[in-house]
PDB file of C-alpha atoms in Angstrom:
ATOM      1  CA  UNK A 128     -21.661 -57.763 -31.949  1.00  0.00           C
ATOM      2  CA  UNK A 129     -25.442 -57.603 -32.122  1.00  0.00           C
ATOM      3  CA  UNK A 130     -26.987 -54.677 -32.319  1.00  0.00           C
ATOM      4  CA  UNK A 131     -28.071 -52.973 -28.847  1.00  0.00           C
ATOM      5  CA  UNK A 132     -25.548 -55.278 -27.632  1.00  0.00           C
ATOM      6  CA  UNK A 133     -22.779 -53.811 -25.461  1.00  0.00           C
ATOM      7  CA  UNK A 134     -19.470 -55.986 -25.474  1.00  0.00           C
ATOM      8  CA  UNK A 135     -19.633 -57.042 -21.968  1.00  0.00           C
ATOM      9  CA  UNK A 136     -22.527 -59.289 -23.273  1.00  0.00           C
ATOM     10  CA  UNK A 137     -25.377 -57.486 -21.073  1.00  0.00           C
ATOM     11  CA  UNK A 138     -27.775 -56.361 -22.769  1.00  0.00           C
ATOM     12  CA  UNK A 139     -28.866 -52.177 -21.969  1.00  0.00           C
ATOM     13  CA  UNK A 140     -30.141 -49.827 -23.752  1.00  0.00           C
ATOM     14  CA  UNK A 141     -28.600 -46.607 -24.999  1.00  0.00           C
ATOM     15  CA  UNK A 142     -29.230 -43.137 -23.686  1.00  0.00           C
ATOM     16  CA  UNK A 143     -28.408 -40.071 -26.386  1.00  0.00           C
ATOM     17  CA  UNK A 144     -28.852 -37.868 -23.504  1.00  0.00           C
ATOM     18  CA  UNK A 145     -25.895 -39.473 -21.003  1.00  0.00           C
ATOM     19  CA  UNK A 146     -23.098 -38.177 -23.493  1.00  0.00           C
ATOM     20  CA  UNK A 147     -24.783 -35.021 -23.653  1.00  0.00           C
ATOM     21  CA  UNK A 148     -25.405 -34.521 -20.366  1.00  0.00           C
ATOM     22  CA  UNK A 149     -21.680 -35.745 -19.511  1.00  0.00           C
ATOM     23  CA  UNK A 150     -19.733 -32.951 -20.548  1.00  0.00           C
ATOM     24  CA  UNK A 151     -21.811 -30.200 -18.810  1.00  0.00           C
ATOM     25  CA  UNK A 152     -21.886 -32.074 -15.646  1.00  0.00           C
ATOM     26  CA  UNK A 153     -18.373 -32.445 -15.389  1.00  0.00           C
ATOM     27  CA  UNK A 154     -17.943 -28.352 -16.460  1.00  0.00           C
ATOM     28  CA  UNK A 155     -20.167 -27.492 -13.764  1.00  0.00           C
ATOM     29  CA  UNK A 156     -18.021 -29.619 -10.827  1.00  0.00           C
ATOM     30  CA  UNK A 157     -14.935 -27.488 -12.397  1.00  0.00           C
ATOM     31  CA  UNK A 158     -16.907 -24.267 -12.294  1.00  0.00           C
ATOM     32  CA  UNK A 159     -17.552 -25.384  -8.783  1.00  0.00           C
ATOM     33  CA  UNK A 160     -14.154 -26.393  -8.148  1.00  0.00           C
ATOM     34  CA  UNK A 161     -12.770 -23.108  -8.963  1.00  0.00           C
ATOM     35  CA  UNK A 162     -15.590 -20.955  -7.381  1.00  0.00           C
ATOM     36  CA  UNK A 163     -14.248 -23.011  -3.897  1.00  0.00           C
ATOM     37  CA  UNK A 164     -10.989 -22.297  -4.770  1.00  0.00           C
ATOM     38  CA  UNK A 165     -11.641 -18.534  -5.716  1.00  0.00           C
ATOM     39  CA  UNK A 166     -13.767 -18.245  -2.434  1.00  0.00           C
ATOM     40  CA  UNK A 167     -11.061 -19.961   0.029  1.00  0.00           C
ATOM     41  CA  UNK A 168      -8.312 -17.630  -1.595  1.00  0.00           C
ATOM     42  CA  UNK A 169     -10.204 -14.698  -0.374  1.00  0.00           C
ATOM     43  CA  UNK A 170     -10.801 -15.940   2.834  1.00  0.00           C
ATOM     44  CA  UNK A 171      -7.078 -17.057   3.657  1.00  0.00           C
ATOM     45  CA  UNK A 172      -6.879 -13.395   3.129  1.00  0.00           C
ATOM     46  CA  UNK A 173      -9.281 -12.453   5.951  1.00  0.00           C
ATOM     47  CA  UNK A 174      -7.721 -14.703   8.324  1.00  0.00           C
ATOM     48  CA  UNK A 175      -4.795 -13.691   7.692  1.00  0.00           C
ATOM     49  CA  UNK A 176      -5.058 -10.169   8.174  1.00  0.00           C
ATOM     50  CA  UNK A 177      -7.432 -11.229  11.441  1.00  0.00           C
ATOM     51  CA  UNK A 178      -4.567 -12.730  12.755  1.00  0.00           C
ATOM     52  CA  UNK A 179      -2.309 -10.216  12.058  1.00  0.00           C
ATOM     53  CA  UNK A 180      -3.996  -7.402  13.628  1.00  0.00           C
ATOM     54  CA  UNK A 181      -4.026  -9.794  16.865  1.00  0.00           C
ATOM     55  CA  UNK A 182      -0.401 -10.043  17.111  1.00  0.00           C
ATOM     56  CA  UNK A 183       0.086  -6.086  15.958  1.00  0.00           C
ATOM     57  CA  UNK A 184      -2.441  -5.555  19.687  1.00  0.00           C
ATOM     58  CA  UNK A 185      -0.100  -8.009  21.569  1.00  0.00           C
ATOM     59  CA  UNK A 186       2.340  -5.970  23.797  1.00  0.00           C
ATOM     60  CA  UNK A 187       4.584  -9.403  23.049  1.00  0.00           C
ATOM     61  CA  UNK A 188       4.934  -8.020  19.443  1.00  0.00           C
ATOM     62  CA  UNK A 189       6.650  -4.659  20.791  1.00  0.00           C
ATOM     63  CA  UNK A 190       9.997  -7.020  22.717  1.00  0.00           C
ATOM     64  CA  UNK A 191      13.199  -8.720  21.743  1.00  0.00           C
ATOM     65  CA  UNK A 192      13.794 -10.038  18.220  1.00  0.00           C
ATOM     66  CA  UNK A 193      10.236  -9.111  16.815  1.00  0.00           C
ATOM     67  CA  UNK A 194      10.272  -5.742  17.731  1.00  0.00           C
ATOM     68  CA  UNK A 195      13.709  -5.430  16.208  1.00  0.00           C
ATOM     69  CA  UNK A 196      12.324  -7.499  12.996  1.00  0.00           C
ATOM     70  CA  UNK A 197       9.268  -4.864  12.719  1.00  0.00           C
ATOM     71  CA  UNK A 198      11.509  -1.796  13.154  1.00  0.00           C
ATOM     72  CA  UNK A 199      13.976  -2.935  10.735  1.00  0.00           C
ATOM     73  CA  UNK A 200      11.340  -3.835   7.667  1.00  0.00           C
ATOM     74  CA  UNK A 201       9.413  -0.537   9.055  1.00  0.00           C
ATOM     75  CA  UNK A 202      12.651   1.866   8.378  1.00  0.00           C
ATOM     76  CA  UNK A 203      14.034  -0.365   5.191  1.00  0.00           C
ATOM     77  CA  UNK A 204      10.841  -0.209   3.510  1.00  0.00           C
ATOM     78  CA  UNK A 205      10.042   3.427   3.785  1.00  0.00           C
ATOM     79  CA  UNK A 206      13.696   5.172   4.263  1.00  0.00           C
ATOM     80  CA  UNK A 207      15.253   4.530   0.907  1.00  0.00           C
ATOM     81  CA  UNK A 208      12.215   5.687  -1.329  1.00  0.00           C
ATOM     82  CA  UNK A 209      10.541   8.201   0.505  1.00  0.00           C
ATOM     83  CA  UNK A 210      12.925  10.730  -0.692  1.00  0.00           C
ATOM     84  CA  UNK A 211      12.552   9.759  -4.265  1.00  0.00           C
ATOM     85  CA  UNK A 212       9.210   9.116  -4.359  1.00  0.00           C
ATOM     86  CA  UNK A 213       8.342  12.170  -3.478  1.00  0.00           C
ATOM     87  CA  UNK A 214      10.658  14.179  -5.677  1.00  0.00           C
ATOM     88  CA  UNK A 215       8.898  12.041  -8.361  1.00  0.00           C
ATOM     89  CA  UNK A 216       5.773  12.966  -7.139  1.00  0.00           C
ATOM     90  CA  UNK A 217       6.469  16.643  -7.294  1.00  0.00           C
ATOM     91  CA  UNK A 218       7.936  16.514 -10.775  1.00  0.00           C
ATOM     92  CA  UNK A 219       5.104  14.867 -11.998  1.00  0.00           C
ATOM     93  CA  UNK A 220       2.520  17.318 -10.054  1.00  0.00           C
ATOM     94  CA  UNK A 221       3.991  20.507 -11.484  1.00  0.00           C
ATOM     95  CA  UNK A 222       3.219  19.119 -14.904  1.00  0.00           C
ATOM     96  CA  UNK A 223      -0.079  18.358 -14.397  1.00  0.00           C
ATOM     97  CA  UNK A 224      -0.484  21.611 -12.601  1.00  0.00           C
ATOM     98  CA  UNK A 225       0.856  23.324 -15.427  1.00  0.00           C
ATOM     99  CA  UNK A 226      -1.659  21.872 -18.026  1.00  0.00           C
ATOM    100  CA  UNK A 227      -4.362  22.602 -15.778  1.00  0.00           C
ATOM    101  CA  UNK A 228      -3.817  26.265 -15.276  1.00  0.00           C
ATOM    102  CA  UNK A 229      -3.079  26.684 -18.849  1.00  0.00           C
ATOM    103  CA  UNK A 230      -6.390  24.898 -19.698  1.00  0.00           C
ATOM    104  CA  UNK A 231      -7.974  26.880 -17.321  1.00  0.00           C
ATOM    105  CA  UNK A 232      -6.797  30.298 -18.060  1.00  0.00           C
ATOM    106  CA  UNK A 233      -7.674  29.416 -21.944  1.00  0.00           C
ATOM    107  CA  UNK A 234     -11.413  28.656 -21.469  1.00  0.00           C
ATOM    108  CA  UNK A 235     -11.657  31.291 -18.867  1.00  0.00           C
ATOM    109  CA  UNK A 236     -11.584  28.479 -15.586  1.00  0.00           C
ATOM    110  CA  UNK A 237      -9.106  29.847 -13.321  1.00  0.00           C
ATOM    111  CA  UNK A 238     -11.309  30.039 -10.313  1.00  0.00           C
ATOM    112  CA  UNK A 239     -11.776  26.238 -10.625  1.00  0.00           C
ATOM    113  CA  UNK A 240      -8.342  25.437 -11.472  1.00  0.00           C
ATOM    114  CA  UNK A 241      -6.795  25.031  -8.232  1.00  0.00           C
ATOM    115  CA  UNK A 242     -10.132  22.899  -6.601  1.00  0.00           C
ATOM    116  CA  UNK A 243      -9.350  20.727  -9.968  1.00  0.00           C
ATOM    117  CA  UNK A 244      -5.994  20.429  -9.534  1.00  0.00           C
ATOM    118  CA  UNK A 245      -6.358  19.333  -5.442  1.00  0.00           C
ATOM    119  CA  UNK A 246      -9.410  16.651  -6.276  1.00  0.00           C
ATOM    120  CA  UNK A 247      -7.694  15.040  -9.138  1.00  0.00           C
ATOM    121  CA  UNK A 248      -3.858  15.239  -7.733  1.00  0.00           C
ATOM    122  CA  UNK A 249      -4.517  14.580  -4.017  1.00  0.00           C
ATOM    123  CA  UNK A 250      -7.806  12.414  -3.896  1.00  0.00           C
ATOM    124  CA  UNK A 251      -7.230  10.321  -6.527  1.00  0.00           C
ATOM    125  CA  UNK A 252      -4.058   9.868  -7.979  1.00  0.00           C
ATOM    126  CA  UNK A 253      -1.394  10.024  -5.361  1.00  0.00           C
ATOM    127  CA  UNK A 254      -2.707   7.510  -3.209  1.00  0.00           C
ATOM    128  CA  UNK A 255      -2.862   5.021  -5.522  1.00  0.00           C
ATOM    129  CA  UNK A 256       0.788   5.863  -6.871  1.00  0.00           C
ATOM    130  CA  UNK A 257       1.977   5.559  -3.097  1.00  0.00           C
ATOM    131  CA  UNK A 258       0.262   2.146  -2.842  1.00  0.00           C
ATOM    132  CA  UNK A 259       1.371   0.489  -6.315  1.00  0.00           C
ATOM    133  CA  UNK A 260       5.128   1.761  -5.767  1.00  0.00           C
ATOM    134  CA  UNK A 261       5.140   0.301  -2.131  1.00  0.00           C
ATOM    135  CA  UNK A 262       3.627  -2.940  -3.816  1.00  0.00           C
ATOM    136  CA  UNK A 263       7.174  -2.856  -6.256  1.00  0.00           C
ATOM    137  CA  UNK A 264       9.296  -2.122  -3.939  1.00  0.00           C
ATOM    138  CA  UNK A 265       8.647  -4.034  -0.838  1.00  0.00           C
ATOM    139  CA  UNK A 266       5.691  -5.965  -0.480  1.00  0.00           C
ATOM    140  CA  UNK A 267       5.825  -8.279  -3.708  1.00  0.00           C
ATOM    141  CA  UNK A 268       9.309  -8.163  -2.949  1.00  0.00           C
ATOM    142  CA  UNK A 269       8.423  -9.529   0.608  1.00  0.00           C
ATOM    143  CA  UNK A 270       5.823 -12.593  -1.002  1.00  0.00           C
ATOM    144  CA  UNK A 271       8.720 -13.580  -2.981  1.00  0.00           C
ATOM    145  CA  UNK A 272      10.637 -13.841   0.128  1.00  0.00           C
ATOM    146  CA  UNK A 273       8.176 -15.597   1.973  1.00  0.00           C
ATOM    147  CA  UNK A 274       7.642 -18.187  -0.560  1.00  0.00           C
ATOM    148  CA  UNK A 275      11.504 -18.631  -0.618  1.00  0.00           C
ATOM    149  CA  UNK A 276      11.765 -19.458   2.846  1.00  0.00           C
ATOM    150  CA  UNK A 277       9.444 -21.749   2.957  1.00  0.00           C
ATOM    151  CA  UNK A 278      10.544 -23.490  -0.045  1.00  0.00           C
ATOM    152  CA  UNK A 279      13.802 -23.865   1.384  1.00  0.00           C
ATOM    153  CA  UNK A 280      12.843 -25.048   4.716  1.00  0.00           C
ATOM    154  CA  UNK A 281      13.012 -22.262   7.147  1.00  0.00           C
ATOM    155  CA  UNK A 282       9.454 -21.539   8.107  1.00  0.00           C
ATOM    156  CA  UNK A 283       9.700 -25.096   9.360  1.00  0.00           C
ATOM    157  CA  UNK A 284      13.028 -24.338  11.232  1.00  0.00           C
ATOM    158  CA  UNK A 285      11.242 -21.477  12.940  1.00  0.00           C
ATOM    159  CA  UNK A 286       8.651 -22.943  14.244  1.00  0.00           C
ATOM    160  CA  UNK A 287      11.159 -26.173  15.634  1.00  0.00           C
ATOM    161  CA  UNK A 288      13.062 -23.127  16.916  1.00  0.00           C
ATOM    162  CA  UNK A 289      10.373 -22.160  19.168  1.00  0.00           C
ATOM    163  CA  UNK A 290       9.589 -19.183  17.035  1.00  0.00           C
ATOM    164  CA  UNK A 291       6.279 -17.888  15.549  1.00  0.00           C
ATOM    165  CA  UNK A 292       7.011 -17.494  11.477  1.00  0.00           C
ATOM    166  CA  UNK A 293       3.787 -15.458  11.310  1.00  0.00           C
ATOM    167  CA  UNK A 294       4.728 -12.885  14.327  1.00  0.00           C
ATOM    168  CA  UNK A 295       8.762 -12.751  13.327  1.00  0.00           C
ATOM    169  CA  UNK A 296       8.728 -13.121   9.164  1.00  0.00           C
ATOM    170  CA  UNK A 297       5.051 -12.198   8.293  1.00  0.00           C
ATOM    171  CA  UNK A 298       4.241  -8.839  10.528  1.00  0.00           C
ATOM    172  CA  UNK A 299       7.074  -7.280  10.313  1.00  0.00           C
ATOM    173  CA  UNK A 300       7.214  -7.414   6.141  1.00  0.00           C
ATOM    174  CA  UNK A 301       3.530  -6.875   5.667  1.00  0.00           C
ATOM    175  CA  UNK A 302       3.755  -3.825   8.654  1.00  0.00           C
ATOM    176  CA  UNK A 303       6.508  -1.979   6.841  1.00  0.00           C
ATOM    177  CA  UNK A 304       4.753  -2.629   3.398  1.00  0.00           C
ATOM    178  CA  UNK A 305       1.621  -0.610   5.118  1.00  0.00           C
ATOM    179  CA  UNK A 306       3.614   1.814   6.734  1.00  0.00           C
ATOM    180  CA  UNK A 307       5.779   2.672   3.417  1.00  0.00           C
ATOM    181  CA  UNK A 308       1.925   2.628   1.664  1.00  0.00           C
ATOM    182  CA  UNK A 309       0.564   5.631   4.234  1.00  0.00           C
ATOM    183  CA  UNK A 310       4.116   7.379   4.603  1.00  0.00           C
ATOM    184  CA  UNK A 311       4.452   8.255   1.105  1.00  0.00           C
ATOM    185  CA  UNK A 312       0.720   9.350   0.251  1.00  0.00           C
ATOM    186  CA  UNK A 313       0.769  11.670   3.029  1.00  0.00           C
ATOM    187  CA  UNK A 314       4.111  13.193   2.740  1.00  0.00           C
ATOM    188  CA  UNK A 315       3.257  13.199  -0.820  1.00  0.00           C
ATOM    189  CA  UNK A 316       0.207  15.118  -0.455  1.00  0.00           C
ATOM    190  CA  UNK A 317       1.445  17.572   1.660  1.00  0.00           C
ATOM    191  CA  UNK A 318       4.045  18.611  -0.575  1.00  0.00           C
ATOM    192  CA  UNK A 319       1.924  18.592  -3.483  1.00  0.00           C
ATOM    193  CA  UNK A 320      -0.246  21.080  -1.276  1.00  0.00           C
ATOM    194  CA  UNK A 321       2.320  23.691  -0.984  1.00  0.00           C
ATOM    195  CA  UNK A 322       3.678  23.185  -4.988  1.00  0.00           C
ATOM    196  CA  UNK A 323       0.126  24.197  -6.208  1.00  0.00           C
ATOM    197  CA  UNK A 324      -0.266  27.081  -3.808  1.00  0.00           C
ATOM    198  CA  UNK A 325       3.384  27.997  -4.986  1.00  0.00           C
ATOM    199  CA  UNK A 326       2.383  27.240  -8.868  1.00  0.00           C
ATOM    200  CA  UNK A 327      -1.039  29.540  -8.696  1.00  0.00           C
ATOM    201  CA  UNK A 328      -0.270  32.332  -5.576  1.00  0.00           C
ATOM    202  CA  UNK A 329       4.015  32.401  -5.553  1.00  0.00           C
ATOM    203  CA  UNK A 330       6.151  32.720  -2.633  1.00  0.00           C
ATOM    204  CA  UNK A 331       3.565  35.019  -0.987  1.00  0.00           C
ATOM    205  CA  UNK A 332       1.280  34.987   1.601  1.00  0.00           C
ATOM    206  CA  UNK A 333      -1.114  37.037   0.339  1.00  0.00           C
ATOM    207  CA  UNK A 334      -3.225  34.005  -1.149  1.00  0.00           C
ATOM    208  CA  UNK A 335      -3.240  31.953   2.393  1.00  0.00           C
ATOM    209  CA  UNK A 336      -7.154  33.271   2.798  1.00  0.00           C
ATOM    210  CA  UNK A 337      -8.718  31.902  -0.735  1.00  0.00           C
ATOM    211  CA  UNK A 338      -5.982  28.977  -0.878  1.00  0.00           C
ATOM    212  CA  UNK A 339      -7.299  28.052   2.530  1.00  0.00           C
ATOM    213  CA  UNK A 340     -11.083  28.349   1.628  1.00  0.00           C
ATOM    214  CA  UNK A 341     -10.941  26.437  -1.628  1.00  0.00           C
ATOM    215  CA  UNK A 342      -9.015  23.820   0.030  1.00  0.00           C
ATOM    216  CA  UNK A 343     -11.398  23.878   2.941  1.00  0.00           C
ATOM    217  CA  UNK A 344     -14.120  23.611   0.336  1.00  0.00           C
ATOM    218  CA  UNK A 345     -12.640  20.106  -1.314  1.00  0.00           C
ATOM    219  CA  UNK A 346     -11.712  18.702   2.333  1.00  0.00           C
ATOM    220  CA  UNK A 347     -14.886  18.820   3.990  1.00  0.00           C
ATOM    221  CA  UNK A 348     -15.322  16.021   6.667  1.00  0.00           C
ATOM    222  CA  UNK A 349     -16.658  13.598   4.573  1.00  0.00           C
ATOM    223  CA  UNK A 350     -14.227  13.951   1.483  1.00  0.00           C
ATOM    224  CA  UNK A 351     -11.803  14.043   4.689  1.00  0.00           C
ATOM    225  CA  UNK A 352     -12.820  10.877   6.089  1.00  0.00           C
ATOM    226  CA  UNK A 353     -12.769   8.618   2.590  1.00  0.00           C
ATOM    227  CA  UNK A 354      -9.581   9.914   1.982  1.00  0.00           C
ATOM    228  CA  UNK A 355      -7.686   8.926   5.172  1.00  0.00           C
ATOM    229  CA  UNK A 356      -9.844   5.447   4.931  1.00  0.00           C
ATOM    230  CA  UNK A 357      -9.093   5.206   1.523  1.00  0.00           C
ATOM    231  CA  UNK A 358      -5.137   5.804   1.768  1.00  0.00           C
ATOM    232  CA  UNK A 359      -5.224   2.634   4.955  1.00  0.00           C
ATOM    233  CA  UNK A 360      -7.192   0.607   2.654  1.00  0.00           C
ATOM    234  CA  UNK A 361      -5.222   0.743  -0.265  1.00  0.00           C
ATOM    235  CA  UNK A 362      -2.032   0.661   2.260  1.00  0.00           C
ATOM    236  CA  UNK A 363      -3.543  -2.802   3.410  1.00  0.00           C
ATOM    237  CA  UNK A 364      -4.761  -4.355   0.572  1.00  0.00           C
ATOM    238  CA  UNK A 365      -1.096  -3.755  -1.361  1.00  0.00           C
ATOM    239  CA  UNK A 366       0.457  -4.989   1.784  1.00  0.00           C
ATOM    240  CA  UNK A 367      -1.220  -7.693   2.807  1.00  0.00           C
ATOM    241  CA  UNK A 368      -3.015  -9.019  -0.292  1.00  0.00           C
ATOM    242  CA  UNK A 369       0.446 -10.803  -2.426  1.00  0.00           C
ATOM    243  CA  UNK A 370       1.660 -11.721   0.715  1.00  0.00           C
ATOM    244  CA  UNK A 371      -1.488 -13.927   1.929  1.00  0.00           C
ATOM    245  CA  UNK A 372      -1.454 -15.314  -1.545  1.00  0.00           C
ATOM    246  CA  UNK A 373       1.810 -16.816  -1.273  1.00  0.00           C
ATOM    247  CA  UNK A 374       1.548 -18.365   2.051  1.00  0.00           C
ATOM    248  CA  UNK A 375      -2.272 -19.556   1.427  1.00  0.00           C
ATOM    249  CA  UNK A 376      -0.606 -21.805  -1.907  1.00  0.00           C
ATOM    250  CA  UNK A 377       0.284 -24.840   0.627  1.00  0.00           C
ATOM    251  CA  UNK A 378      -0.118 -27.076  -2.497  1.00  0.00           C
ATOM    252  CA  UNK A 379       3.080 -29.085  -3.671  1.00  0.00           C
ATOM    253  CA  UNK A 380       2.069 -29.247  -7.281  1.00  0.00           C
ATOM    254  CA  UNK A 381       1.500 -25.598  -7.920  1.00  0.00           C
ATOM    255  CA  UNK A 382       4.396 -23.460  -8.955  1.00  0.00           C
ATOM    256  CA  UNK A 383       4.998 -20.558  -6.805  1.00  0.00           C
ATOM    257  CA  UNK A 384       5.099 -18.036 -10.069  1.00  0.00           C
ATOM    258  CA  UNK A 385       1.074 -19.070 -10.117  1.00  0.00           C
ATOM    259  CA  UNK A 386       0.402 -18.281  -6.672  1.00  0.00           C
ATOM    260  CA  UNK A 387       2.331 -14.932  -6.982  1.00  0.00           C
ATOM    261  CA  UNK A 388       0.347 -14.108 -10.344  1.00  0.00           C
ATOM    262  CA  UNK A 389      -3.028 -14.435  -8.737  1.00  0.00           C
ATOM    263  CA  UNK A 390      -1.893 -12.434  -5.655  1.00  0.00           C
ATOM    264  CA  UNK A 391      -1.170  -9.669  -7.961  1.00  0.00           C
ATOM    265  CA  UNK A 392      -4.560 -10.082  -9.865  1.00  0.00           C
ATOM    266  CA  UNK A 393      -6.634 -10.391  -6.551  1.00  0.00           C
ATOM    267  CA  UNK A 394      -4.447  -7.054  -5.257  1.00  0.00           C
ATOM    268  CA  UNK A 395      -5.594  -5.246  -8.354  1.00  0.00           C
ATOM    269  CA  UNK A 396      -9.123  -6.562  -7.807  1.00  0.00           C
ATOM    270  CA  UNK A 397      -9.286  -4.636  -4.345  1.00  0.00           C
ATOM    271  CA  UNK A 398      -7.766  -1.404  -5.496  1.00  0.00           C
ATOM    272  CA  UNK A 399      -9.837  -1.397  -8.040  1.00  0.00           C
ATOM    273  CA  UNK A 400     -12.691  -1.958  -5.667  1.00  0.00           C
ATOM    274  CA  UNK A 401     -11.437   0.740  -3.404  1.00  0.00           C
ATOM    275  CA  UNK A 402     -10.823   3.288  -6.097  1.00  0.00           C
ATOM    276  CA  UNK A 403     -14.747   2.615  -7.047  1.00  0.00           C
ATOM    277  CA  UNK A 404     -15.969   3.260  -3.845  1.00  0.00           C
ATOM    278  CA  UNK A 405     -13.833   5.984  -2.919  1.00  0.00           C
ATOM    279  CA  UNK A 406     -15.416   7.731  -6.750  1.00  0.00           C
ATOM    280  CA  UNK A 407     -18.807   6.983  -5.331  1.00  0.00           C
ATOM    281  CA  UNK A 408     -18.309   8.788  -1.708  1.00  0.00           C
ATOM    282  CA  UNK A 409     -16.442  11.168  -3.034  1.00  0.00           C
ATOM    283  CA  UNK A 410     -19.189  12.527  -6.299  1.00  0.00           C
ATOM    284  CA  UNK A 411     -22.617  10.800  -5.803  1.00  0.00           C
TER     285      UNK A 411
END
């Protein structure tokens, strides 16, 4: 072969900067690639939920079989941990109370140990307990289910059936994952409540007044406000978020382990999100 000669006999002329250039152009249509992936992921999300709070406003959704799907998923999901949960709860508060009123009393704190013990107890980390434990119990559980039945054929059965998959299967599993979420922070937090009035006043009701004004003082209307939005936020994002995942991975080559995996990691993306802008409303 002659030199500058390519074997199909034509003669060209080599470019250096074409097998350079080769490698970085494909790497930035895989970058892109992903990025549209990444971005349509998030917005199955959206839609979903769009179209889920549509069908929660439709009187339809209150009658017949899905109003017995949504009470049974509502009552299973909450029922059989609520109990539990918050007995764990409690356990775990009067610890941390504990340390904090014996840190307190040893530096000479104790008039800042019970607005401590509310912020860091009630505003922080019992709502995101209540939403990660709902996540365990029932709503990962419920994108595992999902992706089963569709695997095996019955999300197309429902829909030959006459049914709506997404107003008899979906709503109901991703309602009673948000309504387990917001039942256990707040029944949580109330008890919590009375254990640190208990743990710094006793069985009196002497300290009502100050336990009242410092707990006034923490929950004023905008502390209030992020709170409540925070606990339906993270309620929503644990429910909804593994659940859109799985039924956004319409791809027959992808193994439904992957799609679950990335529902988790985009579910711990938002609570982390959440959590960061609950800090900032909350402190700056």
């Amino acid at each position: 072969m002659q030199p500058g000669r390519w074997p199909s006999g034509e003669w060209a002329t080599y470019d250096p900067s074409m097998s350079a250039t080769a490698p970085m152009q494909r790497t930035l249509a895989e970058l892109a690639r992903a990025a549209r992936r990444w971005l349509a992921g998030w917005w199955g999300i959206v839609r979903l939920g769009a179209q889920l709070l549509e069908m929660a406003l439709s009187p339809s959704t209150y009658s017949g079989e899905n109003w017995r799907a949504l009470a049974y998923h509502i009552v299973r999901d909450t029922a059989p941990v609520l109990a539990g949960f918050t007995v764990l709860t409690t356990l775990i508060s009067l610890i941390v109370i504990q340390i904090v009123l014996v840190t307190a009393v040893s530096y000479g704190l104790t008039q800042y140990a019970l607005e401590m013990m509310v912020r860091v107890l009630v505003l922080e980390l019992i709502p995101i307990a209540a939403a990660l434990f709902a996540a365990l119990h029932c709503t990962i559980p419920h994108a595992t289910e999902l992706a089963t039945l569709r695997a095996q054929g019955g999300w197309d059965a429902a829909v030959r059936a006459g049914a709506d998959p997404l107003r008899r299967e979906v709503l109901p599993r991703v309602a009673g994952g948000l309504f387990s979420a917001l039942m256990l922070a707040a029944v949580s937090c109330t008890v919590t409540l009375v254990v640190a009035y208990l743990s710094v006043y006793g069985p009196v009701a002497s300290g009502l007044p100050a336990y009242t004004r410092t707990v006034g003082h923490v929950f004023n209307p905008a502390v209030s406000l992020i709170l409540g939005l925070k606990i339906v936020f993270l309620g929503a994002a644990v429910a909804l978020v593994p659940v859109a995942s799985v039924l956004d991975d319409v791809r027959p080559t992808r193994r439904k382990t992957s799609a679950e995996l990335q529902g988790l990691v985009r579910m711990f993306v938002v609570i982390l999100l959440i959590e960061s802008a609950s800090l900032v409303g909350n402190y700056y």
